[in-house]
Amino acid sequence: MSEVLVRCEAIAKSFGQGALTQRVIREATLALNAGELTLMMGPSGSGKSTFLAMLAGLMRPDQGRVEALGQDLWQLDDAAIDRFRLQHCGFVFQGFNLFAALTALENVVFPLQYGSLLGDEARRRAHAALEEVGLGERAHLRPVELSGGEKQRVAIARALVKQPELIFADEPTSALDSHNGSVVVDLLHRIARERGAMVLVVTHDPRLHQRADRLIELEDGQIKRDERIAQTEPALAGEQEHA
Amino acid sequence: MGKVSLARASLRYEWRRYLAAILAVTFAGLLIVVQVALLLGLLGSVSAVIDESGAQVWIGYRGTQSVDLGRGIAVSADLDARLHPAVRRVEGLYQGYGDWRRDDGVAVTAVINGIDARPDGLAYAHLLAPAQRALLEEPGAVLIDEADRDKLNAYIGAPVEINGKRARIAGFVHGVRAVGGVTVLMGQPTLRYVLQDLPDRNQDLTYLLLALAPGSDAAQVAAQLTRTDSGRRHSLWPADEFSLQSQLYWLFESGAGIGAGVASLLGLIVGAVITSQTLASAILASLKEFAAMRALGVSRQALRNIVLEQAFWIGACGLLLTALLSSGIGLLADWAQVPMLFPPWLLLGSTAIILAIALLSGLYALRPLYQADPATLLR
Ligand SMILES: Nc1ncnc2c1ncn2[C@@H]1O[C@H](COP(=O)(O)OP(=O)(O)O)[C@@H](O)[C@H]1O
Ligand SMILES: [Mg+2]
């Protein structure tokens, strides 16, 4: 049994007030493991992004607690939560959110400069991260010169360059075709395994569910299904490559 | 390899977006530098007679506000000054308007400077070479500013008429160009001749120029002389004080100072508004990227600093352009013999003002940054 990196207990979140109150997440409890890619699925509007935001230190839950890497996350003050994310969290979003003025390499180096890594060492690490996502040769290009799949891989390199224990991805494949989508998820999966990171991918894309270690289905703000997926991954990945 | 500066990279990559702000800053900088330099040039020409002379104390008509507004004083005004132990030399200076007639008959108003042209004379001691002083000892000889050469159809040896008397141009000098008329320098022989038909022939003295013994304190001597009999009937100034007073008089009396001040202020406001608008729209355009940085844990303060760095570079680029254009305008003015002065305090002051305005614009532009909430990236 692998180590639990993120645990939430009875977290809930509502939006709106009075009669218009919408209870998006109702008392959800969950533990996410190191070395696993967990897929959180559910129809649009089911609260997946809200769930992720509360686990990742981006949105304060109305109730319940989130324990991340042994810390009671929402007991920390805002600056400490910023620091926690800086040190331990990587993010990938649907939009790639790369700075147009910076090259792929610079986009990866840039957030590193706000951590403890500086100068040449930061550049070496950024280059290695780009190699890891298969973009070593294209490190000098700006976002306009990259395809959507490549941009998302730069965003992944940016998320993993600081070697975070926790990686959160919200609809990372929605803007990509199915080939690029599976490349991106496989990449995240590999990072989970090789680095022992916890990777949570939120998606409504049903094509992905074969590619995860664990599948969570959200419905009406509650976890409806939570199961492990049998590992047929290598064969599938091989198949995909020929497609 | 150095640090990745998002501020500088954006400025380089999206220079079109920032160009308007840089030009607005440049414009504001130019408005300040060029106007002040022109004003200083103009005002400097007012006080040139003080600044170019070797006197430490000036005595003139009671209540004279600017050196060019002097009136005749009595010859006896020098009595107490000559008795003061620290006074080494007392010398008369005449300044008054005269009627200059060009060879084609056109009349021009001339500001006549009748000086003591002896080799150790104080008037225009820094301006005139010994040879030029010697020229002025000749009856009928006058010197005029090089800048007035064309206005007067002048050449060396040209016969001219001043107050109906024949004189001739003996040479040219630099730096006495007057705002109003034409400055004419002459020695005592020419002065007596030119003034001889005027109704009040005793009015040939406007200022007394005092040279003090080395180490004397001009302000102290002036104060002591003010308490004497003749001192009470006249005004006395240390030279630098009289120079400044004359410049300030014209700065405020003419409205030029206020005009330049208002124009500079408007330029600064326009520059600040355009700069902050540009920065704010740049933030909005990169809002998602900033939000992603927030998600990755980059603090809001760090993002603020990026915008401020950008504001700084806009200011710096604007300053560079201001410097280039100002030098160009300065050269042009030099060529056209329009006096402009660029003292170090003007350059440092305008640099400080421009950078401060740019940074303030940056601070003002920060508001949209608070919309950079990582939760907006989730959908
Ligand atoms: N900041 C917010 N303010 C108000 N309502 C919100 C906010 N964020 C999300 N919601 C609502 O919560 C519900 C769940 O949203 P979300 O978590 O984004 O779902 P999903 O990611 O599964 O599509 C939606 O109905 C959405 O309208
Ligand atoms: Mg969502």
mmCIF file of N, CA, C and O in Angstrom, chain A residues 49 52-53 58-59 82-83 85-86 89-91 93-94 97-102 106-107 109-111 113-114 119-120 123 142 144 158-159 162 170-171, chain B residues 1-7 9-14 286 288-300 302-303 305-306 373-375 377-379:
data_model
loop_
_atom_site.group_PDB
_atom_site.id
_atom_site.type_symbol
_atom_site.label_atom_id
_atom_site.label_comp_id
_atom_site.label_asym_id
_atom_site.label_seq_id
_atom_site.Cartn_x
_atom_site.Cartn_y
_atom_site.Cartn_z
ATOM 1 N N SER A 49 -13.568 20.698 -10.759
ATOM 2 C CA SER A 49 -12.555 21.752 -10.612
ATOM 3 C C SER A 49 -12.571 22.340 -9.215
ATOM 4 O O SER A 49 -11.518 22.646 -8.642
ATOM 5 N N LEU A 52 -10.700 19.971 -6.987
ATOM 6 C CA LEU A 52 -9.252 20.078 -7.176
ATOM 7 C C LEU A 52 -8.711 21.345 -6.511
ATOM 8 O O LEU A 52 -7.679 21.307 -5.834
ATOM 9 N N ALA A 53 -9.436 22.450 -6.694
ATOM 10 C CA ALA A 53 -8.952 23.720 -6.149
ATOM 11 C C ALA A 53 -8.830 23.653 -4.629
ATOM 12 O O ALA A 53 -7.903 24.221 -4.042
ATOM 13 N N LEU A 58 -5.971 26.253 -3.626
ATOM 14 C CA LEU A 58 -6.383 27.395 -4.443
ATOM 15 C C LEU A 58 -7.722 27.963 -3.993
ATOM 16 O O LEU A 58 -8.032 29.107 -4.270
ATOM 17 N N MET A 59 -8.538 27.149 -3.327
ATOM 18 C CA MET A 59 -9.859 27.622 -2.910
ATOM 19 C C MET A 59 -10.189 27.044 -1.540
ATOM 20 O O MET A 59 -10.089 25.831 -1.322
ATOM 21 N N ASP A 82 0.784 30.056 -0.273
ATOM 22 C CA ASP A 82 1.560 30.381 -1.483
ATOM 23 C C ASP A 82 2.889 29.619 -1.464
ATOM 24 O O ASP A 82 3.292 29.016 -2.453
ATOM 25 N N ARG A 83 3.564 29.680 -0.315
ATOM 26 C CA ARG A 83 4.867 29.017 -0.208
ATOM 27 C C ARG A 83 4.727 27.513 -0.359
ATOM 28 O O ARG A 83 5.561 26.871 -0.994
ATOM 29 N N ARG A 85 2.485 25.893 -2.108
ATOM 30 C CA ARG A 85 2.312 25.586 -3.534
ATOM 31 C C ARG A 85 3.626 25.754 -4.282
ATOM 32 O O ARG A 85 3.972 24.971 -5.153
ATOM 33 N N LEU A 86 4.361 26.806 -3.914
ATOM 34 C CA LEU A 86 5.639 27.059 -4.588
ATOM 35 C C LEU A 86 6.588 25.880 -4.419
ATOM 36 O O LEU A 86 7.276 25.466 -5.346
ATOM 37 N N CYS A 89 3.763 22.027 -5.206
ATOM 38 C CA CYS A 89 2.688 21.771 -6.158
ATOM 39 C C CYS A 89 3.050 22.180 -7.577
ATOM 40 O O CYS A 89 3.623 23.239 -7.808
ATOM 41 N N GLY A 90 2.669 21.315 -8.520
ATOM 42 C CA GLY A 90 2.750 21.679 -9.930
ATOM 43 C C GLY A 90 1.340 21.709 -10.486
ATOM 44 O O GLY A 90 0.475 20.960 -10.032
ATOM 45 N N PHE A 91 1.105 22.616 -11.461
ATOM 46 C CA PHE A 91 -0.242 22.744 -12.024
ATOM 47 C C PHE A 91 -0.196 22.695 -13.540
ATOM 48 O O PHE A 91 0.705 23.230 -14.173
ATOM 49 N N PHE A 93 -3.111 23.416 -16.609
ATOM 50 C CA PHE A 93 -4.492 23.830 -16.856
ATOM 51 C C PHE A 93 -4.879 23.565 -18.300
ATOM 52 O O PHE A 93 -4.039 23.249 -19.143
ATOM 53 N N GLN A 94 -6.175 23.753 -18.558
ATOM 54 C CA GLN A 94 -6.645 23.523 -19.924
ATOM 55 C C GLN A 94 -5.968 24.473 -20.907
ATOM 56 O O GLN A 94 -5.443 24.061 -21.932
ATOM 57 N N ASN A 97 -1.325 28.767 -20.806
ATOM 58 C CA ASN A 97 -0.880 29.869 -19.967
ATOM 59 C C ASN A 97 0.627 30.059 -19.971
ATOM 60 O O ASN A 97 1.256 30.193 -18.934
ATOM 61 N N LEU A 98 1.187 30.051 -21.178
ATOM 62 C CA LEU A 98 2.619 30.344 -21.303
ATOM 63 C C LEU A 98 2.771 31.810 -21.679
ATOM 64 O O LEU A 98 1.947 32.350 -22.416
ATOM 65 N N PHE A 99 3.816 32.432 -21.168
ATOM 66 C CA PHE A 99 4.074 33.824 -21.530
ATOM 67 C C PHE A 99 4.556 33.895 -22.973
ATOM 68 O O PHE A 99 5.559 33.264 -23.341
ATOM 69 N N ALA A 100 3.853 34.679 -23.784
ATOM 70 C CA ALA A 100 4.174 34.761 -25.210
ATOM 71 C C ALA A 100 5.572 35.311 -25.456
ATOM 72 O O ALA A 100 6.225 34.964 -26.433
ATOM 73 N N ALA A 101 6.032 36.161 -24.545
ATOM 74 C CA ALA A 101 7.315 36.826 -24.764
ATOM 75 C C ALA A 101 8.499 35.927 -24.426
ATOM 76 O O ALA A 101 9.629 36.226 -24.787
ATOM 77 N N LEU A 102 8.239 34.828 -23.723
ATOM 78 C CA LEU A 102 9.340 33.971 -23.271
ATOM 79 C C LEU A 102 9.431 32.716 -24.135
ATOM 80 O O LEU A 102 8.408 32.197 -24.601
ATOM 81 N N GLU A 106 12.579 29.585 -21.201
ATOM 82 C CA GLU A 106 12.396 30.680 -20.244
ATOM 83 C C GLU A 106 11.084 30.529 -19.474
ATOM 84 O O GLU A 106 11.007 30.858 -18.289
ATOM 85 N N ASN A 107 10.049 30.025 -20.161
ATOM 86 C CA ASN A 107 8.783 29.794 -19.470
ATOM 87 C C ASN A 107 8.948 28.786 -18.344
ATOM 88 O O ASN A 107 8.285 28.889 -17.314
ATOM 89 N N VAL A 109 11.959 28.134 -16.811
ATOM 90 C CA VAL A 109 12.888 28.684 -15.815
ATOM 91 C C VAL A 109 12.193 29.707 -14.924
ATOM 92 O O VAL A 109 12.428 29.772 -13.722
ATOM 93 N N PHE A 110 11.312 30.488 -15.552
ATOM 94 C CA PHE A 110 10.778 31.669 -14.877
ATOM 95 C C PHE A 110 10.228 31.403 -13.470
ATOM 96 O O PHE A 110 10.675 32.035 -12.505
ATOM 97 N N PRO A 111 9.269 30.456 -13.307
ATOM 98 C CA PRO A 111 8.749 30.257 -11.946
ATOM 99 C C PRO A 111 9.799 29.688 -10.990
ATOM 100 O O PRO A 111 9.708 29.900 -9.778
ATOM 101 N N GLN A 113 12.679 30.720 -10.605
ATOM 102 C CA GLN A 113 13.443 31.832 -10.029
ATOM 103 C C GLN A 113 12.836 32.338 -8.728
ATOM 104 O O GLN A 113 13.495 33.035 -7.965
ATOM 105 N N TYR A 114 11.569 31.977 -8.502
ATOM 106 C CA TYR A 114 10.943 32.422 -7.264
ATOM 107 C C TYR A 114 11.105 31.397 -6.159
ATOM 108 O O TYR A 114 10.662 31.596 -5.040
ATOM 109 N N GLY A 119 19.920 30.860 -11.502
ATOM 110 C CA GLY A 119 21.009 30.891 -12.467
ATOM 111 C C GLY A 119 21.143 29.647 -13.322
ATOM 112 O O GLY A 119 20.161 29.093 -13.806
ATOM 113 N N ASP A 120 22.383 29.221 -13.497
ATOM 114 C CA ASP A 120 22.680 28.122 -14.418
ATOM 115 C C ASP A 120 22.015 26.823 -14.003
ATOM 116 O O ASP A 120 21.568 26.050 -14.833
ATOM 117 N N ARG A 123 18.556 26.732 -15.181
ATOM 118 C CA ARG A 123 18.477 26.492 -16.623
ATOM 119 C C ARG A 123 18.740 25.023 -16.956
ATOM 120 O O ARG A 123 18.094 24.449 -17.821
ATOM 121 N N ARG A 142 9.324 30.130 -29.117
ATOM 122 C CA ARG A 142 8.280 30.829 -28.350
ATOM 123 C C ARG A 142 6.955 30.109 -28.547
ATOM 124 O O ARG A 142 6.768 29.371 -29.525
ATOM 125 N N VAL A 144 4.121 30.874 -29.801
ATOM 126 C CA VAL A 144 3.475 30.951 -31.130
ATOM 127 C C VAL A 144 4.043 29.953 -32.117
ATOM 128 O O VAL A 144 3.386 29.611 -33.095
ATOM 129 N N ARG A 158 7.005 22.907 -17.019
ATOM 130 C CA ARG A 158 7.004 23.992 -16.047
ATOM 131 C C ARG A 158 6.467 23.512 -14.704
ATOM 132 O O ARG A 158 6.935 23.927 -13.641
ATOM 133 N N ALA A 159 5.470 22.593 -14.764
ATOM 134 C CA ALA A 159 4.887 22.098 -13.516
ATOM 135 C C ALA A 159 5.823 21.131 -12.808
ATOM 136 O O ALA A 159 5.857 21.078 -11.585
ATOM 137 N N LYS A 162 10.262 21.744 -10.786
ATOM 138 C CA LYS A 162 10.696 21.894 -9.396
ATOM 139 C C LYS A 162 10.494 20.599 -8.625
ATOM 140 O O LYS A 162 10.628 20.586 -7.405
ATOM 141 N N ASP A 170 -6.025 20.234 -14.449
ATOM 142 C CA ASP A 170 -7.464 20.452 -14.641
ATOM 143 C C ASP A 170 -7.755 20.477 -16.137
ATOM 144 O O ASP A 170 -7.335 21.391 -16.826
ATOM 145 N N GLU A 171 -8.453 19.457 -16.613
ATOM 146 C CA GLU A 171 -8.783 19.340 -18.036
ATOM 147 C C GLU A 171 -7.560 19.563 -18.929
ATOM 148 O O GLU A 171 -7.601 20.352 -19.860
ATOM 149 N N MET B 1 24.620 32.608 -18.075
ATOM 150 C CA MET B 1 23.283 33.110 -18.432
ATOM 151 C C MET B 1 22.644 33.800 -17.243
ATOM 152 O O MET B 1 22.684 33.318 -16.119
ATOM 153 N N GLY B 2 22.049 34.929 -17.491
ATOM 154 C CA GLY B 2 21.443 35.692 -16.404
ATOM 155 C C GLY B 2 20.038 35.248 -16.101
ATOM 156 O O GLY B 2 19.577 34.203 -16.544
ATOM 157 N N LYS B 3 19.409 36.067 -15.313
ATOM 158 C CA LYS B 3 18.049 35.807 -14.886
ATOM 159 C C LYS B 3 17.089 36.051 -16.052
ATOM 160 O O LYS B 3 17.339 36.885 -16.906
ATOM 161 N N VAL B 4 16.016 35.295 -16.073
ATOM 162 C CA VAL B 4 14.970 35.562 -17.057
ATOM 163 C C VAL B 4 14.129 36.724 -16.529
ATOM 164 O O VAL B 4 13.510 36.622 -15.481
ATOM 165 N N SER B 5 14.150 37.852 -17.257
ATOM 166 C CA SER B 5 13.340 38.996 -16.838
ATOM 167 C C SER B 5 12.115 39.080 -17.733
ATOM 168 O O SER B 5 12.209 39.406 -18.910
ATOM 169 N N LEU B 6 10.977 38.743 -17.153
ATOM 170 C CA LEU B 6 9.737 38.809 -17.923
ATOM 171 C C LEU B 6 9.484 40.239 -18.393
ATOM 172 O O LEU B 6 9.027 40.474 -19.510
ATOM 173 N N ALA B 7 9.818 41.201 -17.518
ATOM 174 C CA ALA B 7 9.573 42.606 -17.852
ATOM 175 C C ALA B 7 10.318 42.992 -19.118
ATOM 176 O O ALA B 7 9.751 43.543 -20.058
ATOM 177 N N ALA B 9 11.785 40.958 -21.332
ATOM 178 C CA ALA B 9 11.429 40.125 -22.481
ATOM 179 C C ALA B 9 10.138 40.627 -23.122
ATOM 180 O O ALA B 9 10.031 40.696 -24.348
ATOM 181 N N SER B 10 9.152 41.005 -22.300
ATOM 182 C CA SER B 10 7.889 41.499 -22.849
ATOM 183 C C SER B 10 8.100 42.797 -23.609
ATOM 184 O O SER B 10 7.528 43.005 -24.671
ATOM 185 N N LEU B 11 8.920 43.668 -23.030
ATOM 186 C CA LEU B 11 9.179 44.944 -23.680
ATOM 187 C C LEU B 11 9.814 44.735 -25.055
ATOM 188 O O LEU B 11 9.475 45.422 -26.015
ATOM 189 N N ARG B 12 10.740 43.766 -25.127
ATOM 190 C CA ARG B 12 11.392 43.491 -26.408
ATOM 191 C C ARG B 12 10.414 42.848 -27.377
ATOM 192 O O ARG B 12 10.311 43.242 -28.526
ATOM 193 N N TYR B 13 9.682 41.838 -26.882
ATOM 194 C CA TYR B 13 8.854 41.024 -27.768
ATOM 195 C C TYR B 13 7.604 41.770 -28.204
ATOM 196 O O TYR B 13 7.163 41.655 -29.341
ATOM 197 N N GLU B 14 7.008 42.513 -27.294
ATOM 198 C CA GLU B 14 5.766 43.229 -27.624
ATOM 199 C C GLU B 14 6.018 44.724 -27.640
ATOM 200 O O GLU B 14 5.250 45.499 -27.086
ATOM 201 N N SER B 286 -2.127 39.437 -20.094
ATOM 202 C CA SER B 286 -1.378 38.280 -19.572
ATOM 203 C C SER B 286 -1.976 37.753 -18.278
ATOM 204 O O SER B 286 -1.309 37.062 -17.512
ATOM 205 N N LYS B 288 -4.058 35.440 -17.475
ATOM 206 C CA LYS B 288 -4.077 33.987 -17.253
ATOM 207 C C LYS B 288 -2.684 33.482 -16.904
ATOM 208 O O LYS B 288 -2.535 32.605 -16.053
ATOM 209 N N GLU B 289 -1.680 34.050 -17.581
ATOM 210 C CA GLU B 289 -0.315 33.625 -17.277
ATOM 211 C C GLU B 289 0.047 34.020 -15.851
ATOM 212 O O GLU B 289 0.671 33.249 -15.112
ATOM 213 N N PHE B 290 -0.346 35.241 -15.474
ATOM 214 C CA PHE B 290 -0.081 35.675 -14.106
ATOM 215 C C PHE B 290 -0.817 34.772 -13.113
ATOM 216 O O PHE B 290 -0.281 34.401 -12.069
ATOM 217 N N ALA B 291 -2.049 34.411 -13.457
ATOM 218 C CA ALA B 291 -2.819 33.535 -12.569
ATOM 219 C C ALA B 291 -2.124 32.180 -12.437
ATOM 220 O O ALA B 291 -2.070 31.602 -11.348
ATOM 221 N N ALA B 292 -1.579 31.686 -13.542
ATOM 222 C CA ALA B 292 -0.861 30.403 -13.488
ATOM 223 C C ALA B 292 0.357 30.521 -12.570
ATOM 224 O O ALA B 292 0.676 29.594 -11.816
ATOM 225 N N MET B 293 1.022 31.686 -12.623
ATOM 226 C CA MET B 293 2.160 31.901 -11.727
ATOM 227 C C MET B 293 1.704 31.904 -10.269
ATOM 228 O O MET B 293 2.368 31.366 -9.393
ATOM 229 N N ARG B 294 0.540 32.531 -10.036
ATOM 230 C CA ARG B 294 -0.009 32.534 -8.677
ATOM 231 C C ARG B 294 -0.265 31.092 -8.226
ATOM 232 O O ARG B 294 0.041 30.724 -7.096
ATOM 233 N N ALA B 295 -0.828 30.267 -9.120
ATOM 234 C CA ALA B 295 -1.086 28.872 -8.765
ATOM 235 C C ALA B 295 0.216 28.180 -8.397
ATOM 236 O O ALA B 295 0.287 27.451 -7.406
ATOM 237 N N LEU B 296 1.266 28.454 -9.175
ATOM 238 C CA LEU B 296 2.546 27.794 -8.911
ATOM 239 C C LEU B 296 3.222 28.356 -7.667
ATOM 240 O O LEU B 296 4.324 27.951 -7.320
ATOM 241 N N GLY B 297 2.579 29.333 -7.017
ATOM 242 C CA GLY B 297 3.082 29.798 -5.736
ATOM 243 C C GLY B 297 3.875 31.087 -5.790
ATOM 244 O O GLY B 297 4.426 31.511 -4.780
ATOM 245 N N VAL B 298 3.956 31.728 -6.966
ATOM 246 C CA VAL B 298 4.649 33.021 -7.049
ATOM 247 C C VAL B 298 3.777 34.057 -6.344
ATOM 248 O O VAL B 298 2.585 34.159 -6.620
ATOM 249 N N SER B 299 4.391 34.798 -5.427
ATOM 250 C CA SER B 299 3.584 35.698 -4.594
ATOM 251 C C SER B 299 3.075 36.892 -5.391
ATOM 252 O O SER B 299 3.620 37.244 -6.427
ATOM 253 N N ARG B 300 2.035 37.500 -4.873
ATOM 254 C CA ARG B 300 1.477 38.677 -5.517
ATOM 255 C C ARG B 300 2.520 39.798 -5.566
ATOM 256 O O ARG B 300 2.616 40.535 -6.531
ATOM 257 N N ALA B 302 5.676 39.493 -5.871
ATOM 258 C CA ALA B 302 6.622 39.223 -6.949
ATOM 259 C C ALA B 302 6.040 39.654 -8.292
ATOM 260 O O ALA B 302 6.743 40.207 -9.134
ATOM 261 N N LEU B 303 4.737 39.418 -8.484
ATOM 262 C CA LEU B 303 4.108 39.842 -9.733
ATOM 263 C C LEU B 303 4.063 41.363 -9.823
ATOM 264 O O LEU B 303 4.288 41.944 -10.882
ATOM 265 N N ASN B 305 6.214 43.330 -8.594
ATOM 266 C CA ASN B 305 7.556 43.789 -8.942
ATOM 267 C C ASN B 305 7.831 43.684 -10.433
ATOM 268 O O ASN B 305 8.573 44.487 -10.993
ATOM 269 N N ILE B 306 7.229 42.664 -11.067
ATOM 270 C CA ILE B 306 7.406 42.536 -12.518
ATOM 271 C C ILE B 306 6.830 43.769 -13.212
ATOM 272 O O ILE B 306 7.468 44.356 -14.091
ATOM 273 N N ASP B 373 -6.476 35.479 -10.301
ATOM 274 C CA ASP B 373 -6.809 34.457 -9.315
ATOM 275 C C ASP B 373 -6.730 33.094 -9.996
ATOM 276 O O ASP B 373 -7.396 32.862 -11.006
ATOM 277 N N PRO B 374 -5.902 32.205 -9.458
ATOM 278 C CA PRO B 374 -5.729 30.906 -10.125
ATOM 279 C C PRO B 374 -7.056 30.158 -10.287
ATOM 280 O O PRO B 374 -7.199 29.372 -11.224
ATOM 281 N N ALA B 375 -8.032 30.418 -9.411
ATOM 282 C CA ALA B 375 -9.303 29.696 -9.518
ATOM 283 C C ALA B 375 -9.981 29.987 -10.857
ATOM 284 O O ALA B 375 -10.764 29.176 -11.356
ATOM 285 N N LEU B 377 -8.635 29.890 -13.621
ATOM 286 C CA LEU B 377 -8.080 29.037 -14.674
ATOM 287 C C LEU B 377 -8.778 27.685 -14.712
ATOM 288 O O LEU B 377 -8.620 26.912 -15.646
ATOM 289 N N LEU B 378 -9.516 27.400 -13.641
ATOM 290 C CA LEU B 378 -10.188 26.102 -13.559
ATOM 291 C C LEU B 378 -11.539 26.232 -14.229
ATOM 292 O O LEU B 378 -12.213 27.241 -14.078
ATOM 293 N N ARG B 379 -11.903 25.223 -14.952
ATOM 294 C CA ARG B 379 -13.243 25.311 -15.564
ATOM 295 C C ARG B 379 -13.898 23.948 -15.579
ATOM 296 O O ARG B 379 -13.321 22.971 -15.186
#
